[in-house]
Coordinates of C-alpha atoms in Angstrom, one line a residue:
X223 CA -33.9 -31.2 -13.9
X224 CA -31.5 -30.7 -16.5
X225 CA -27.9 -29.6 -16.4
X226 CA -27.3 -25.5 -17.5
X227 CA -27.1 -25.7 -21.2
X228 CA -23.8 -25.3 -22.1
X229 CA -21.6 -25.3 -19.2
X230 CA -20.1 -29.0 -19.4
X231 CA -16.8 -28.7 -20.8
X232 CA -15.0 -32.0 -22.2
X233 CA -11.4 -32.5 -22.5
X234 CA -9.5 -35.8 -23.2
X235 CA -8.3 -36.0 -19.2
X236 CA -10.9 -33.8 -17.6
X237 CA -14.5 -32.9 -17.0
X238 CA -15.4 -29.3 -15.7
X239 CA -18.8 -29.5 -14.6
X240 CA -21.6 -27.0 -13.9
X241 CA -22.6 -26.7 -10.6
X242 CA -26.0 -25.5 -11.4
X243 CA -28.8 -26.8 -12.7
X244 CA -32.0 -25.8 -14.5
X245 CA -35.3 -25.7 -13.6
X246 CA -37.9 -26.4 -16.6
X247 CA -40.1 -23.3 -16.4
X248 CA -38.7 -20.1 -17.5
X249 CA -38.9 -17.1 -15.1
X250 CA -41.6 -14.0 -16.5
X251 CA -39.8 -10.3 -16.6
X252 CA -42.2 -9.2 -14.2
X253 CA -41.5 -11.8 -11.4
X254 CA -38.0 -11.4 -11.3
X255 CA -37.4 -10.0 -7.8
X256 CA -40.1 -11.4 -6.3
X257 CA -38.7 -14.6 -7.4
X258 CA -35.3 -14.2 -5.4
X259 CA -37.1 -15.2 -2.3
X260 CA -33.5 -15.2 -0.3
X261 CA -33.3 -11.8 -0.4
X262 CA -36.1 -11.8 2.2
X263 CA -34.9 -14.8 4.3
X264 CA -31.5 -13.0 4.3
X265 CA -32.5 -9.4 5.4
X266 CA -30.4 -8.0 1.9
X267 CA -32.2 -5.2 2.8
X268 CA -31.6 -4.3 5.8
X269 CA -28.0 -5.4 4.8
X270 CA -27.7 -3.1 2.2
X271 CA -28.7 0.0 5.1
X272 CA -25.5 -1.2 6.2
X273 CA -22.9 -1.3 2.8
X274 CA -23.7 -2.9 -0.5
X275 CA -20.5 -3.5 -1.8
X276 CA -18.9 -0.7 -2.9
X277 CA -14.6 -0.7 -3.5
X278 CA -14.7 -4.4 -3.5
X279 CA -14.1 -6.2 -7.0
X280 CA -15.4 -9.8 -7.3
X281 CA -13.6 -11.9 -9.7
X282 CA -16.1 -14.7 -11.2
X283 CA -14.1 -17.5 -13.0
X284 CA -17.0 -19.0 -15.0
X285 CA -18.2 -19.3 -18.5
X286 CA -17.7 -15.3 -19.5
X287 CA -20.1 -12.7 -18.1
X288 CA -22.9 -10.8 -20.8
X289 CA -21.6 -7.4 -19.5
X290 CA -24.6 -5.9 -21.4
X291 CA -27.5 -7.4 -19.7
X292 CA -29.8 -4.5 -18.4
X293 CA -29.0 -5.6 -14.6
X294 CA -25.4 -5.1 -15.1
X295 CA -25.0 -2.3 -16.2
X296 CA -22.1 -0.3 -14.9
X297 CA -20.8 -3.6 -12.5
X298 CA -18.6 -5.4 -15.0
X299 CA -15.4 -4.3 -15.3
X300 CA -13.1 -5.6 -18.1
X301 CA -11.6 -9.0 -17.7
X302 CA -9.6 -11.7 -19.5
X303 CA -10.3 -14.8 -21.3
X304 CA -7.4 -17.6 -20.7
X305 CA -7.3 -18.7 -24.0
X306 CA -6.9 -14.9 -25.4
X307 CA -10.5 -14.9 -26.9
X308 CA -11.9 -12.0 -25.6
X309 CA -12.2 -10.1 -22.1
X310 CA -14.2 -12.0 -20.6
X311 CA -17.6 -9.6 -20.8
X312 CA -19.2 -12.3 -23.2
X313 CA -21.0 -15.5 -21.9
X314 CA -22.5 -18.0 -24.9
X315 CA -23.4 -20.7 -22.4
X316 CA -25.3 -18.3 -19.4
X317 CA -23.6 -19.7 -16.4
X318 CA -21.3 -16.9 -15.7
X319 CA -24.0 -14.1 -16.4
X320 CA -26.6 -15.9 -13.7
X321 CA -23.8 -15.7 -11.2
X322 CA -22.3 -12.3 -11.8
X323 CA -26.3 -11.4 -10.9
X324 CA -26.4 -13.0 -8.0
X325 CA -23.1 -11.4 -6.5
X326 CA -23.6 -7.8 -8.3
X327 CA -26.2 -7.3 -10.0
X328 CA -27.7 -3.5 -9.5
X329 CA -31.5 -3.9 -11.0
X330 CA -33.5 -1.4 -12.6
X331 CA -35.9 1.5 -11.3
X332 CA -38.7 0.8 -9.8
X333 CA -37.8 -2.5 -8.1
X334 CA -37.5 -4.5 -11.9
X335 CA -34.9 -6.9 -12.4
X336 CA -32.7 -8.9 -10.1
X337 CA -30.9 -7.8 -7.7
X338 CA -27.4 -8.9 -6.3
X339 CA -26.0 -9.6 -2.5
X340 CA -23.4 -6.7 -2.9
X341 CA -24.8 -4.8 -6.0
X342 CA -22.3 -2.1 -5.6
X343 CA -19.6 -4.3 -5.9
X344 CA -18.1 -5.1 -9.3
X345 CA -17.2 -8.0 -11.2
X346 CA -13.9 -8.8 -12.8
X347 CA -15.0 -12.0 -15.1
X348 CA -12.3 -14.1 -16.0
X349 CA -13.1 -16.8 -18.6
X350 CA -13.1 -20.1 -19.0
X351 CA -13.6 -22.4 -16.2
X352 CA -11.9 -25.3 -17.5
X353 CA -9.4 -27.7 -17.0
X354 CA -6.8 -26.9 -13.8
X355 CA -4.2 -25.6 -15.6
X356 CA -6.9 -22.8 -17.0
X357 CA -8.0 -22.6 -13.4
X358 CA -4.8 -21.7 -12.6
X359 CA -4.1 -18.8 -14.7
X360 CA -7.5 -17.3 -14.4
X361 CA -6.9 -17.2 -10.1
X362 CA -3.2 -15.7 -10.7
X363 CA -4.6 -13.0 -13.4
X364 CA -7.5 -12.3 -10.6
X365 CA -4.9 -11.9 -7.9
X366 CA -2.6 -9.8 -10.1
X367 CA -5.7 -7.5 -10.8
X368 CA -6.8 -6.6 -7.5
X369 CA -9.6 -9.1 -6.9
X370 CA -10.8 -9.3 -3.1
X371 CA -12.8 -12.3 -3.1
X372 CA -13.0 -15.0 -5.8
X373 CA -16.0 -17.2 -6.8
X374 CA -15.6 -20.5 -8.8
X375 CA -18.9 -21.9 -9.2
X376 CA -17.2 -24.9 -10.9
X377 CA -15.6 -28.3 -10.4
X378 CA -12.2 -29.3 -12.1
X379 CA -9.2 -31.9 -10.8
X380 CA -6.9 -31.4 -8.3
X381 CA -3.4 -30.6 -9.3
X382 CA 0.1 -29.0 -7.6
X383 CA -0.1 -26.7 -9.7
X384 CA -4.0 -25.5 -8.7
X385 CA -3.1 -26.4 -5.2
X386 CA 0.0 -23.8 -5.3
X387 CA -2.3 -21.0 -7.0
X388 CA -5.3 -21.1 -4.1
X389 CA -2.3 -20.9 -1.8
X390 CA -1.4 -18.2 -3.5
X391 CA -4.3 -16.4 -3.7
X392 CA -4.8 -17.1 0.2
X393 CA -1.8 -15.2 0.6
X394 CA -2.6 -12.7 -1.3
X395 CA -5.3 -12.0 1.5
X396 CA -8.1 -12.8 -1.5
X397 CA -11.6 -14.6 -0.1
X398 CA -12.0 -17.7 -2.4
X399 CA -15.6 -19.3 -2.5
X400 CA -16.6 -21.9 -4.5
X401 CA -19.7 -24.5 -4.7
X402 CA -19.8 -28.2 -3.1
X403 CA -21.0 -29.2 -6.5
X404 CA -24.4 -31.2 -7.3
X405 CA -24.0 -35.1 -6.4
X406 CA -24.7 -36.2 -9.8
X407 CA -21.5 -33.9 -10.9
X408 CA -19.1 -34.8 -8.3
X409 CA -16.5 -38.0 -8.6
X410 CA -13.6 -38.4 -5.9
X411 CA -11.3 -36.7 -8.3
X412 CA -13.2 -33.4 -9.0
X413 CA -14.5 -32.0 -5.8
X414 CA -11.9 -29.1 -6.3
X415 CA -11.3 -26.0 -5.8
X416 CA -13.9 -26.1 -2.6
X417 CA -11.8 -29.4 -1.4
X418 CA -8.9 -27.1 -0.7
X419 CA -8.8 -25.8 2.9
X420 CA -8.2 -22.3 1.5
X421 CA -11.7 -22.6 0.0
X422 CA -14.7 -21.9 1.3
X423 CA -16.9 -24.9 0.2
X424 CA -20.3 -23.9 -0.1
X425 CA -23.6 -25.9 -0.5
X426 CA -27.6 -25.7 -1.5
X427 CA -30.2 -25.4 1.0
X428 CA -33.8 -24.8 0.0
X429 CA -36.2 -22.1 1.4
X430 CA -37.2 -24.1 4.5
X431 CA -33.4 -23.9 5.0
X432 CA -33.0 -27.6 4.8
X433 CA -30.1 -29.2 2.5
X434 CA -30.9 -29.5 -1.1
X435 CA -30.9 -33.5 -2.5
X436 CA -28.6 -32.5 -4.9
X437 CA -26.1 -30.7 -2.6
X438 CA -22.9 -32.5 -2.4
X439 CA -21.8 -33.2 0.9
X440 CA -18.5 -33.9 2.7
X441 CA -16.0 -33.3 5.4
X442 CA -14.8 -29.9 2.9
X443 CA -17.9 -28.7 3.5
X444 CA -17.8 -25.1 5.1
X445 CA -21.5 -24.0 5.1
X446 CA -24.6 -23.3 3.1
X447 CA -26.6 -21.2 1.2
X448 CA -29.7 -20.7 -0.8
X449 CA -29.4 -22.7 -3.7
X450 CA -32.8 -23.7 -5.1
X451 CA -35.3 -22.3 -7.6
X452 CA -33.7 -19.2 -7.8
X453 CA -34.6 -16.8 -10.7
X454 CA -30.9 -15.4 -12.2
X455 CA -30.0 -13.1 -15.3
X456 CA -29.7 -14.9 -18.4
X457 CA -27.2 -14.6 -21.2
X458 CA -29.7 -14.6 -23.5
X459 CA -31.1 -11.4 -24.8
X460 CA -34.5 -13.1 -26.1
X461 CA -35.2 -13.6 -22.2
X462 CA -33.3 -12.3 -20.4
X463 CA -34.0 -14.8 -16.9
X464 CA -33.6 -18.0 -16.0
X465 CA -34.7 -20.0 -12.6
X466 CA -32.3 -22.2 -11.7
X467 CA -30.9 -24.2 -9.0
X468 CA -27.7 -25.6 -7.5
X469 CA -24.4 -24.8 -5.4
X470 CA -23.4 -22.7 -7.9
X471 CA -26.0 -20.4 -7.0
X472 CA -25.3 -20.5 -3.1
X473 CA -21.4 -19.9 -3.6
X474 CA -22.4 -16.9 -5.1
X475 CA -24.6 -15.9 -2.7
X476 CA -21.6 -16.4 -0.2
X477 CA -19.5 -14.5 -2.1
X478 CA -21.7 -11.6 -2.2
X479 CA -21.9 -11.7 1.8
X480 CA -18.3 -11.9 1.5
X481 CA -18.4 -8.4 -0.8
X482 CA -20.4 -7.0 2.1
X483 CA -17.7 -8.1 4.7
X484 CA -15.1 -6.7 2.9
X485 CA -16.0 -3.3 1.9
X486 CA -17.4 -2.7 5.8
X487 CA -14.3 -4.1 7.3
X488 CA -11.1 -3.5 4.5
X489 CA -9.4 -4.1 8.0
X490 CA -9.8 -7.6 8.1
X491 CA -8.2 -10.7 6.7
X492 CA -9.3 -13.0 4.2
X493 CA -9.1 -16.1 6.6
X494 CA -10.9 -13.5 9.3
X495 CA -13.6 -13.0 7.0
X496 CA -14.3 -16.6 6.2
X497 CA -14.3 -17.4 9.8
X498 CA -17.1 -14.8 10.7
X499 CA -18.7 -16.0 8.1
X500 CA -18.3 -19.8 9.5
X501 CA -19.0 -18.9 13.3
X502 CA -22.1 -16.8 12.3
X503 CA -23.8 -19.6 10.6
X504 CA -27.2 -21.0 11.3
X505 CA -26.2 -24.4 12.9
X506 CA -28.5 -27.2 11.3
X507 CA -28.2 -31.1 11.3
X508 CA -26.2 -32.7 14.4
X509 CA -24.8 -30.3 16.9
X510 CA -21.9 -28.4 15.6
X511 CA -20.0 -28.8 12.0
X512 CA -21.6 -31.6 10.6
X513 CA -20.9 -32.8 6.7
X514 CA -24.5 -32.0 5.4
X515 CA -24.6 -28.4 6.6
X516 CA -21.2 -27.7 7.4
X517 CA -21.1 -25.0 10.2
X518 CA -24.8 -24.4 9.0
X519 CA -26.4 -21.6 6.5
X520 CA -25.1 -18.4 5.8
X521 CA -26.5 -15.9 8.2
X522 CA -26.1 -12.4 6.4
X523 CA -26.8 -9.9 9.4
X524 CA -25.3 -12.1 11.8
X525 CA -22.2 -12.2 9.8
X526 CA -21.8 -8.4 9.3
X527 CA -22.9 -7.7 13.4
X528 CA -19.7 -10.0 14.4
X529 CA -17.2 -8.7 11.1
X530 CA -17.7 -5.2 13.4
X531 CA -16.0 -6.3 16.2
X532 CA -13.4 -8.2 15.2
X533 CA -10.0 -6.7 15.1
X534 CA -7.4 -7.4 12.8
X535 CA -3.7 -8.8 14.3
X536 CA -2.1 -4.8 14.8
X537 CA 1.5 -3.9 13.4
X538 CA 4.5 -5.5 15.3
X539 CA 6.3 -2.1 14.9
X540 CA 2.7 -0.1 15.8
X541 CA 3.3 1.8 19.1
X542 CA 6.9 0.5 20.1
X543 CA 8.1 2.8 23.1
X544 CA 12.1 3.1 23.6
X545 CA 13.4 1.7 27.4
X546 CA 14.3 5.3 29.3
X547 CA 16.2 2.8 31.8
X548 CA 16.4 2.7 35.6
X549 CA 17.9 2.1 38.6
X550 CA 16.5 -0.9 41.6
X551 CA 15.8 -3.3 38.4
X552 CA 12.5 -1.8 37.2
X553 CA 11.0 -1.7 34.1
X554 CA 12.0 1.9 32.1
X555 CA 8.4 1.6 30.4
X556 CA 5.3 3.5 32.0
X557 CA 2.5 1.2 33.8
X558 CA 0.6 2.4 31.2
X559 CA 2.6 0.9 28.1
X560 CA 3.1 -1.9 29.7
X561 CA -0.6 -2.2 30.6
X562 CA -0.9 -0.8 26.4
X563 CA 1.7 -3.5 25.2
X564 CA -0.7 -6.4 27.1
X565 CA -3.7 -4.9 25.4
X566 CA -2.0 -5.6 22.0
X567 CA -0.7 -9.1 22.9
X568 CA -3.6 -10.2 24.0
X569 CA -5.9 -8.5 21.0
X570 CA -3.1 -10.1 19.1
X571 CA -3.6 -13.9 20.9
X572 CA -7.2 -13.8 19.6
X573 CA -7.2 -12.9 16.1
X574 CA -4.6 -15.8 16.2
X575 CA -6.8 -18.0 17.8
X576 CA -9.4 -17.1 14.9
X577 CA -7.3 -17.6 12.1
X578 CA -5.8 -20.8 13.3
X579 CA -9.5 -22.1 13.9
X580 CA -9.7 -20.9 10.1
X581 CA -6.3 -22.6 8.8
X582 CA -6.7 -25.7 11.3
X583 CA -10.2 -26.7 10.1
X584 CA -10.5 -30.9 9.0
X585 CA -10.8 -31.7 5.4

């Protein structure tokens, strides 16, 4: 294997590293969707009977994203390079284009090209991933421009400043999703963003569903997703695809399901939809959350079934009745507010519970 051409970027304190690899044989125009073999393994399809996407706007920090590949057309809005070259719908290294497919890609007639998890989503590419002070900046422009969820298929250093902008973001109520990173990538000191709790980490599994070699493991893992030989849109107009591998391929996988959750359930929180996506998973490896699989791999239909019956926490001022008063010492209210008003606490005790499992989760 060799790393993505391109997507290694080298500063005197730093090292952002892809989190994809790619595979040696190139991927024939007429093979495409065939080739996206998770599509099948994750009933998209029966997904997208369901929603695809649409009114939610992905944000992809990465390396630019060709706005005019065929398979994008229409799905890239414009976005903003960090270091003011650009908007962000360019890509001369390819990483950024292969994973603004995978989230949002919309294909061609006829069943040709590649098809994304939420293709009628759209992508807000924000460019480069670099260093954590770039990281920064690109997640606060993101926020400030109505992203929903955020993918960073990337690895960079953890800094304060980094830390405070996923908080940000969290509080925002934006879904941020980023890859594990492959092992020959990762040192102690760049397993970020997906290290922050706010994150959720993402690795590789293969299409038996078993953890990828390369997939980076760890107590920040969250769960996993498809990640290996994986055909993705290409930068590069000569060819157009690529078949790839890696987490940074499965983060966007996950934030495509994420897409799905979203434009569904608008009702829900960010922290609400990572923990349906969590609780849904696949459990694989030892019993329970495990550092290999995390809570296990991404279950698509699962996922959406449970996002339906979850209810967000209600107003605090929703349905407040005044006190009438009375006489012998009894409650003013009607039996049935006060059975109404128990209702509410005790819908509101649960989505608690399911946020704090979210927030309270070891690292």
């Amino acid at each position: 294997m060799r790393t993505f051409p391109g997507h290694r970027l080298m500063a005197a304190t730093f090292a952002c590293l892809a989190t994809i690899v790619a595979c040696p044989t190139p991927a024939q125009a007429d093979q495409h969707r065939d080739q996206q073999w998770y599509l099948k393994s994750l009933r998209v399809a029966e997904a997208h009977r369901i929603t695809e996407g649409k009114g939610v706007t992905v944000a992809v920090i990465d390396s630019g994203v060709w706005a005019e590949h065929p398979d994008l057309a229409g799905a890239v809005l414009p976005g903003f390079n960090v270091l003011g070259k650009g908007d962000g719908r360019d890509d001369l290294e390819g990483h950024g284009t292969g994973i603004a497919g995978v989230i949002a890609a919309r294909g061609r007639s006829g069943d040709r090209g590649v098809l994304g998890v939420a293709p009628a989503a759209v992508i807000l590419p924000v460019s480069p991933a670099g260093s954590p002070l770039v990281v920064t900046k690109a997640i606060d422009w993101s926020v400030e421009h109505g992203a929903k969820v955020i993918n960073m298929s990337f690895l960079t250093g953890n800094t304060d400043g980094l830390a405070a902008a996923i908080k940000r973001a969290a509080d925002a109520d934006v879904v941020l999703v980023a890859g594990s990173g492959n092992d020959d990538e990762v040192g102690s000191d760049s397993e970020y963003p997906a290290a922050y709790p706010e994150v959720i980490a993402v690795g590789a599994a293969n299409r038996a569903g078993k953890i990828a070699s390369f997939s980076h493991p760890g107590p920040q893992l969250d769960l996993v997703a498809p990640g290996v030989d994986v055909t993705v849109a290409s930068s590069d107009p000569a060819k157009e695809y690529q078949r790839v591998q890696g987490t940074s391929v499965s983060s966007a996988i996950v934030s495509g399901a994420a897409a799905l959750i979203r434009a569904k359930n608008p009702e829900l929180s960010a922290a609400q939809v990572a923990e349906v996506l969590e609780s849904t998973a696949i459990d694989k490896g030892a019993a329970g959350r495990d550092d290999t699989y995390g809570h296990g791999e991404l279950d698509l239909m699962s996922a959406l079934s449970a996002a339906a019956s979850v209810t967000r926490r209600p107003d605090a001022s929703a349905g407040t009745v005044p006190n009438s008063g009375s006489d012998g010492g009894e409650s003013g209210l009607p039996v049935v507010v006060v059975v109404g008003v128990g209702v509410l606490v005790l819908a509101g005790a649960v989505v608690a519970l399911v946020v704090g499992v979210r927030r309270g989760r070891g690292r």
